[in-house]
Amino acid sequence: MEQDLYQQALDLYNKKLYVFALEIFQTYYDQCEKKFGESKELADVLRYIGNCYYYTKKYNKALNCDQKCYTMRKQILGLYHKDTLQSYNNIALDYRKLGNHELALNYHQELFNIKVQQLGEENPDTLKVLANLAIDYQYLQQHQQALECDQKCYKLRVKVLGREHPDTKKALFNISVDYTNLAKKENSIKYNLASYRIRKQLFGEENIKTVLSIANLEIAYRSARKYQESLLCSQKCYQFVRKNFKEDSKNSIIVLYNLGLAYANVGSYEQAIKYTQECYKSKSRTYGKRHPTTLSSLDDLARYYNQSGQYEKALQCEQKCYDARVKILGEDHVDTLASLTVLAYCYSDLGQYEKALQYEQKNYKLKIQVLGKEHAETLASLANIALYYDNLGEYHKALEYSQKCYQLQVKVFGENNQNTLMTLGNLALHYSHMGQYDLALKYEQECYQKRIKTLGENHPDILISLGNLALYYNNIGEYELALKYEQECYQKRIKTLGE
């Protein structure tokens, strides 16, 4: 009768019907405990009960069972028996699921040392524990240690099992995951390339796991301003998704957005507009025309129209986006305020500086209410107001706003912050327009030196300073120095942007 009960529970367990199996195992456990007391049989049933709790995500109860099972097996079978060590591993896995990754790591480290001592470093069971150690390190964000464990595991599995064994291939894939994690932490092209090459070797080019590596590589190239390489990656992802996913799927929308951005970054604005329009239409069909993510594509379209010199179209897109955001999100939502900023840019690019100033002043007042006076976005509006006054020829007002902005930016971000230095450059611009070229030169020289120190000699902002220095030296009649800075600016443009 008892064996029938045990077999019934096992059958349910093997069918993954853990809730039903748990009930019968518990009944059988009570009977065994009365009949045998602490025994190997009772520990085995306890192990199954722990597993049922684990697979039904009741990890605290699983841990309680596994600890009890481990203690029983240790007393009956000894510390080094394979069943005792299995319980020890289960405890580590319970701690991992409970989010206590330090304890999980400690258990796996001790287990690994025991396995090495007992079975040797090259035993498949030892290597399974080594793979678990790598996972624990991943959870703890210690990706270099995870990589070292996975590389060691792979090397030993190649030796013991051969390159084509599924466990060996799994270890190689885990190395690619480590490289991806390291790349996220350090934003490294090197690690992303390593991950991509491994996945291409394992799965081929036309596999979702490989394509995910290409997508990560695209982000790394984009962050490093290697836009041509970023575009090639985006094109590969787009081609794969078109073949393998439905037209309006989430993945299709993502690759359309990325491809539009990649073309914009290399200056191919017509292509950027084409794919962003496709993205907008796809989002409209999937989410509706007034969904926030759909409106973000309108925002992107306005930006690309603006960059391609199609200012009227840019204004139409952003006005449509702004009106919809006001209705859906409200006038003081951060996305609505972002649209207000772009609208001001659009009017400025059309030469309608009064209107640009009007929109930006409204934007600035709302940002003070919503974000506070010292928020980065509020200070960005303050800087824009100064520039629109400059465009209108009201240089004293422009100077007043830029000085106010600069003082707040120094207080909030420090004097070497990129935005602070942009405002310092704007101060030089205002003085130049007021005919105070010595002051313009003084501020631009300070800006240039701080940019070199903070951003490095090849940053695009350095080109702005060099061009301005050439202009200001020319204004005061120092033509040789003006020529020197203009030549330096030209050489850096060729180096940074190409001929």
PDB file of C-alpha atoms in Angstrom, residues 221-360:
ATOM      1  CA  TYR A 221      29.498  51.076 -31.916  1.00  0.00           C
ATOM      2  CA  ARG A 222      26.925  53.863 -31.604  1.00  0.00           C
ATOM      3  CA  SER A 223      28.178  54.821 -28.128  1.00  0.00           C
ATOM      4  CA  ALA A 224      31.739  54.947 -29.500  1.00  0.00           C
ATOM      5  CA  ARG A 225      30.529  57.167 -32.390  1.00  0.00           C
ATOM      6  CA  LYS A 226      31.486  54.490 -34.932  1.00  0.00           C
ATOM      7  CA  TYR A 227      28.364  55.159 -36.933  1.00  0.00           C
ATOM      8  CA  GLN A 228      29.184  53.264 -40.140  1.00  0.00           C
ATOM      9  CA  GLU A 229      29.763  50.060 -38.166  1.00  0.00           C
ATOM     10  CA  SER A 230      26.598  50.769 -36.169  1.00  0.00           C
ATOM     11  CA  LEU A 231      24.648  51.095 -39.433  1.00  0.00           C
ATOM     12  CA  LEU A 232      25.941  47.739 -40.751  1.00  0.00           C
ATOM     13  CA  CYS A 233      24.812  46.022 -37.542  1.00  0.00           C
ATOM     14  CA  SER A 234      21.383  47.700 -37.719  1.00  0.00           C
ATOM     15  CA  GLN A 235      20.964  46.556 -41.328  1.00  0.00           C
ATOM     16  CA  LYS A 236      21.774  42.934 -40.382  1.00  0.00           C
ATOM     17  CA  CYS A 237      19.241  43.006 -37.533  1.00  0.00           C
ATOM     18  CA  TYR A 238      16.618  44.552 -39.808  1.00  0.00           C
ATOM     19  CA  GLN A 239      17.095  41.884 -42.503  1.00  0.00           C
ATOM     20  CA  PHE A 240      16.824  39.059 -39.958  1.00  0.00           C
ATOM     21  CA  VAL A 241      13.703  40.460 -38.300  1.00  0.00           C
ATOM     22  CA  ARG A 242      11.970  41.055 -41.647  1.00  0.00           C
ATOM     23  CA  LYS A 243      12.436  37.383 -42.520  1.00  0.00           C
ATOM     24  CA  ASN A 244      11.480  35.921 -39.160  1.00  0.00           C
ATOM     25  CA  PHE A 245       8.936  38.207 -37.455  1.00  0.00           C
ATOM     26  CA  LYS A 246       5.561  39.672 -38.346  1.00  0.00           C
ATOM     27  CA  GLU A 247       5.417  43.185 -39.781  1.00  0.00           C
ATOM     28  CA  ASP A 248       4.059  44.911 -36.668  1.00  0.00           C
ATOM     29  CA  SER A 249       5.788  42.790 -34.031  1.00  0.00           C
ATOM     30  CA  LYS A 250       7.684  44.458 -31.189  1.00  0.00           C
ATOM     31  CA  ASN A 251      11.029  43.336 -32.686  1.00  0.00           C
ATOM     32  CA  SER A 252      10.098  44.793 -36.099  1.00  0.00           C
ATOM     33  CA  ILE A 253       9.310  48.149 -34.492  1.00  0.00           C
ATOM     34  CA  ILE A 254      12.608  48.161 -32.560  1.00  0.00           C
ATOM     35  CA  VAL A 255      14.757  47.450 -35.645  1.00  0.00           C
ATOM     36  CA  LEU A 256      12.931  50.114 -37.675  1.00  0.00           C
ATOM     37  CA  TYR A 257      13.649  52.678 -34.960  1.00  0.00           C
ATOM     38  CA  ASN A 258      17.319  51.624 -34.708  1.00  0.00           C
ATOM     39  CA  LEU A 259      17.787  51.670 -38.478  1.00  0.00           C
ATOM     40  CA  GLY A 260      16.313  55.165 -38.716  1.00  0.00           C
ATOM     41  CA  LEU A 261      18.657  56.353 -35.954  1.00  0.00           C
ATOM     42  CA  ALA A 262      21.669  54.637 -37.572  1.00  0.00           C
ATOM     43  CA  TYR A 263      21.013  56.348 -40.943  1.00  0.00           C
ATOM     44  CA  ALA A 264      20.582  59.719 -39.198  1.00  0.00           C
ATOM     45  CA  ASN A 265      23.921  59.275 -37.425  1.00  0.00           C
ATOM     46  CA  VAL A 266      25.727  58.876 -40.761  1.00  0.00           C
ATOM     47  CA  GLY A 267      23.860  61.865 -42.227  1.00  0.00           C
ATOM     48  CA  SER A 268      21.536  59.855 -44.522  1.00  0.00           C
ATOM     49  CA  TYR A 269      18.420  61.729 -43.419  1.00  0.00           C
ATOM     50  CA  GLU A 270      16.161  60.640 -46.280  1.00  0.00           C
ATOM     51  CA  GLN A 271      16.745  57.002 -45.323  1.00  0.00           C
ATOM     52  CA  ALA A 272      16.306  57.906 -41.650  1.00  0.00           C
ATOM     53  CA  ILE A 273      12.949  59.521 -42.488  1.00  0.00           C
ATOM     54  CA  LYS A 274      11.879  56.531 -44.603  1.00  0.00           C
ATOM     55  CA  TYR A 275      12.433  53.935 -41.850  1.00  0.00           C
ATOM     56  CA  THR A 276      11.099  56.206 -39.095  1.00  0.00           C
ATOM     57  CA  GLN A 277       7.915  56.737 -41.107  1.00  0.00           C
ATOM     58  CA  GLU A 278       7.587  52.942 -41.359  1.00  0.00           C
ATOM     59  CA  CYS A 279       8.165  52.724 -37.611  1.00  0.00           C
ATOM     60  CA  TYR A 280       5.495  55.371 -36.962  1.00  0.00           C
ATOM     61  CA  LYS A 281       2.935  53.579 -39.167  1.00  0.00           C
ATOM     62  CA  SER A 282       3.681  50.243 -37.530  1.00  0.00           C
ATOM     63  CA  LYS A 283       3.313  51.739 -34.042  1.00  0.00           C
ATOM     64  CA  SER A 284       0.057  53.431 -35.115  1.00  0.00           C
ATOM     65  CA  ARG A 285      -1.383  50.086 -36.214  1.00  0.00           C
ATOM     66  CA  THR A 286      -0.126  48.273 -33.113  1.00  0.00           C
ATOM     67  CA  TYR A 287      -0.639  50.786 -30.301  1.00  0.00           C
ATOM     68  CA  GLY A 288      -2.839  53.492 -31.820  1.00  0.00           C
ATOM     69  CA  LYS A 289      -1.925  56.966 -33.086  1.00  0.00           C
ATOM     70  CA  ARG A 290      -2.069  58.611 -29.670  1.00  0.00           C
ATOM     71  CA  HIS A 291      -0.046  56.092 -27.708  1.00  0.00           C
ATOM     72  CA  PRO A 292       3.083  57.674 -26.109  1.00  0.00           C
ATOM     73  CA  THR A 293       5.449  55.325 -27.970  1.00  0.00           C
ATOM     74  CA  THR A 294       3.785  56.242 -31.300  1.00  0.00           C
ATOM     75  CA  LEU A 295       4.176  59.926 -30.527  1.00  0.00           C
ATOM     76  CA  SER A 296       7.887  59.386 -29.823  1.00  0.00           C
ATOM     77  CA  SER A 297       8.267  58.372 -33.496  1.00  0.00           C
ATOM     78  CA  LEU A 298       6.617  61.640 -34.537  1.00  0.00           C
ATOM     79  CA  ASP A 299       9.231  63.337 -32.374  1.00  0.00           C
ATOM     80  CA  ASP A 300      11.983  61.422 -34.204  1.00  0.00           C
ATOM     81  CA  LEU A 301      10.507  62.352 -37.595  1.00  0.00           C
ATOM     82  CA  ALA A 302      10.487  66.026 -36.644  1.00  0.00           C
ATOM     83  CA  ARG A 303      14.162  65.782 -35.665  1.00  0.00           C
ATOM     84  CA  TYR A 304      15.194  64.089 -38.934  1.00  0.00           C
ATOM     85  CA  TYR A 305      13.170  66.532 -41.054  1.00  0.00           C
ATOM     86  CA  ASN A 306      14.894  69.338 -39.175  1.00  0.00           C
ATOM     87  CA  GLN A 307      18.349  67.845 -39.713  1.00  0.00           C
ATOM     88  CA  SER A 308      17.651  67.454 -43.439  1.00  0.00           C
ATOM     89  CA  GLY A 309      16.623  71.127 -43.687  1.00  0.00           C
ATOM     90  CA  GLN A 310      12.887  70.397 -44.136  1.00  0.00           C
ATOM     91  CA  TYR A 311      11.865  72.823 -41.405  1.00  0.00           C
ATOM     92  CA  GLU A 312       8.180  73.173 -42.321  1.00  0.00           C
ATOM     93  CA  LYS A 313       7.682  69.403 -42.211  1.00  0.00           C
ATOM     94  CA  ALA A 314       9.579  69.238 -38.930  1.00  0.00           C
ATOM     95  CA  LEU A 315       7.262  71.871 -37.478  1.00  0.00           C
ATOM     96  CA  GLN A 316       4.125  70.037 -38.701  1.00  0.00           C
ATOM     97  CA  CYS A 317       5.259  66.744 -37.122  1.00  0.00           C
ATOM     98  CA  GLU A 318       6.203  68.311 -33.803  1.00  0.00           C
ATOM     99  CA  GLN A 319       3.040  70.433 -33.622  1.00  0.00           C
ATOM    100  CA  LYS A 320       0.970  67.277 -34.160  1.00  0.00           C
ATOM    101  CA  CYS A 321       3.003  65.494 -31.486  1.00  0.00           C
ATOM    102  CA  TYR A 322       2.705  68.396 -29.024  1.00  0.00           C
ATOM    103  CA  ASP A 323      -1.078  68.774 -29.463  1.00  0.00           C
ATOM    104  CA  ALA A 324      -1.609  65.043 -28.897  1.00  0.00           C
ATOM    105  CA  ARG A 325       0.637  65.029 -25.811  1.00  0.00           C
ATOM    106  CA  VAL A 326      -1.222  67.982 -24.293  1.00  0.00           C
ATOM    107  CA  LYS A 327      -4.536  66.114 -24.696  1.00  0.00           C
ATOM    108  CA  ILE A 328      -3.276  62.718 -23.499  1.00  0.00           C
ATOM    109  CA  LEU A 329      -0.548  63.508 -20.970  1.00  0.00           C
ATOM    110  CA  GLY A 330      -1.320  67.080 -19.947  1.00  0.00           C
ATOM    111  CA  GLU A 331       0.543  70.330 -20.473  1.00  0.00           C
ATOM    112  CA  ASP A 332       3.031  69.752 -17.653  1.00  0.00           C
ATOM    113  CA  HIS A 333       4.095  66.168 -18.492  1.00  0.00           C
ATOM    114  CA  VAL A 334       7.826  65.816 -19.193  1.00  0.00           C
ATOM    115  CA  ASP A 335       7.166  64.423 -22.712  1.00  0.00           C
ATOM    116  CA  THR A 336       4.926  67.414 -23.484  1.00  0.00           C
ATOM    117  CA  LEU A 337       7.652  69.754 -22.251  1.00  0.00           C
ATOM    118  CA  ALA A 338      10.159  67.960 -24.503  1.00  0.00           C
ATOM    119  CA  SER A 339       7.850  68.650 -27.468  1.00  0.00           C
ATOM    120  CA  LEU A 340       7.656  72.299 -26.476  1.00  0.00           C
ATOM    121  CA  THR A 341      11.477  72.461 -26.617  1.00  0.00           C
ATOM    122  CA  VAL A 342      11.495  70.959 -30.133  1.00  0.00           C
ATOM    123  CA  LEU A 343       8.738  73.333 -31.289  1.00  0.00           C
ATOM    124  CA  ALA A 344      10.879  76.253 -30.195  1.00  0.00           C
ATOM    125  CA  TYR A 345      13.823  74.786 -32.177  1.00  0.00           C
ATOM    126  CA  CYS A 346      11.605  74.426 -35.252  1.00  0.00           C
ATOM    127  CA  TYR A 347      10.491  78.069 -35.131  1.00  0.00           C
ATOM    128  CA  SER A 348      14.084  79.147 -34.564  1.00  0.00           C
ATOM    129  CA  ASP A 349      15.258  77.190 -37.619  1.00  0.00           C
ATOM    130  CA  LEU A 350      12.521  78.902 -39.660  1.00  0.00           C
ATOM    131  CA  GLY A 351      13.886  82.268 -38.468  1.00  0.00           C
ATOM    132  CA  GLN A 352      10.794  82.941 -36.326  1.00  0.00           C
ATOM    133  CA  TYR A 353      12.771  83.848 -33.223  1.00  0.00           C
ATOM    134  CA  GLU A 354       9.961  85.701 -31.446  1.00  0.00           C
ATOM    135  CA  LYS A 355       7.799  82.589 -31.572  1.00  0.00           C
ATOM    136  CA  ALA A 356      10.730  80.371 -30.566  1.00  0.00           C
ATOM    137  CA  LEU A 357      11.336  82.623 -27.563  1.00  0.00           C
ATOM    138  CA  GLN A 358       7.638  82.592 -26.652  1.00  0.00           C
ATOM    139  CA  TYR A 359       7.495  78.789 -26.614  1.00  0.00           C
ATOM    140  CA  GLU A 360      10.755  78.429 -24.692  1.00  0.00           C
TER     141      GLU A 360
END
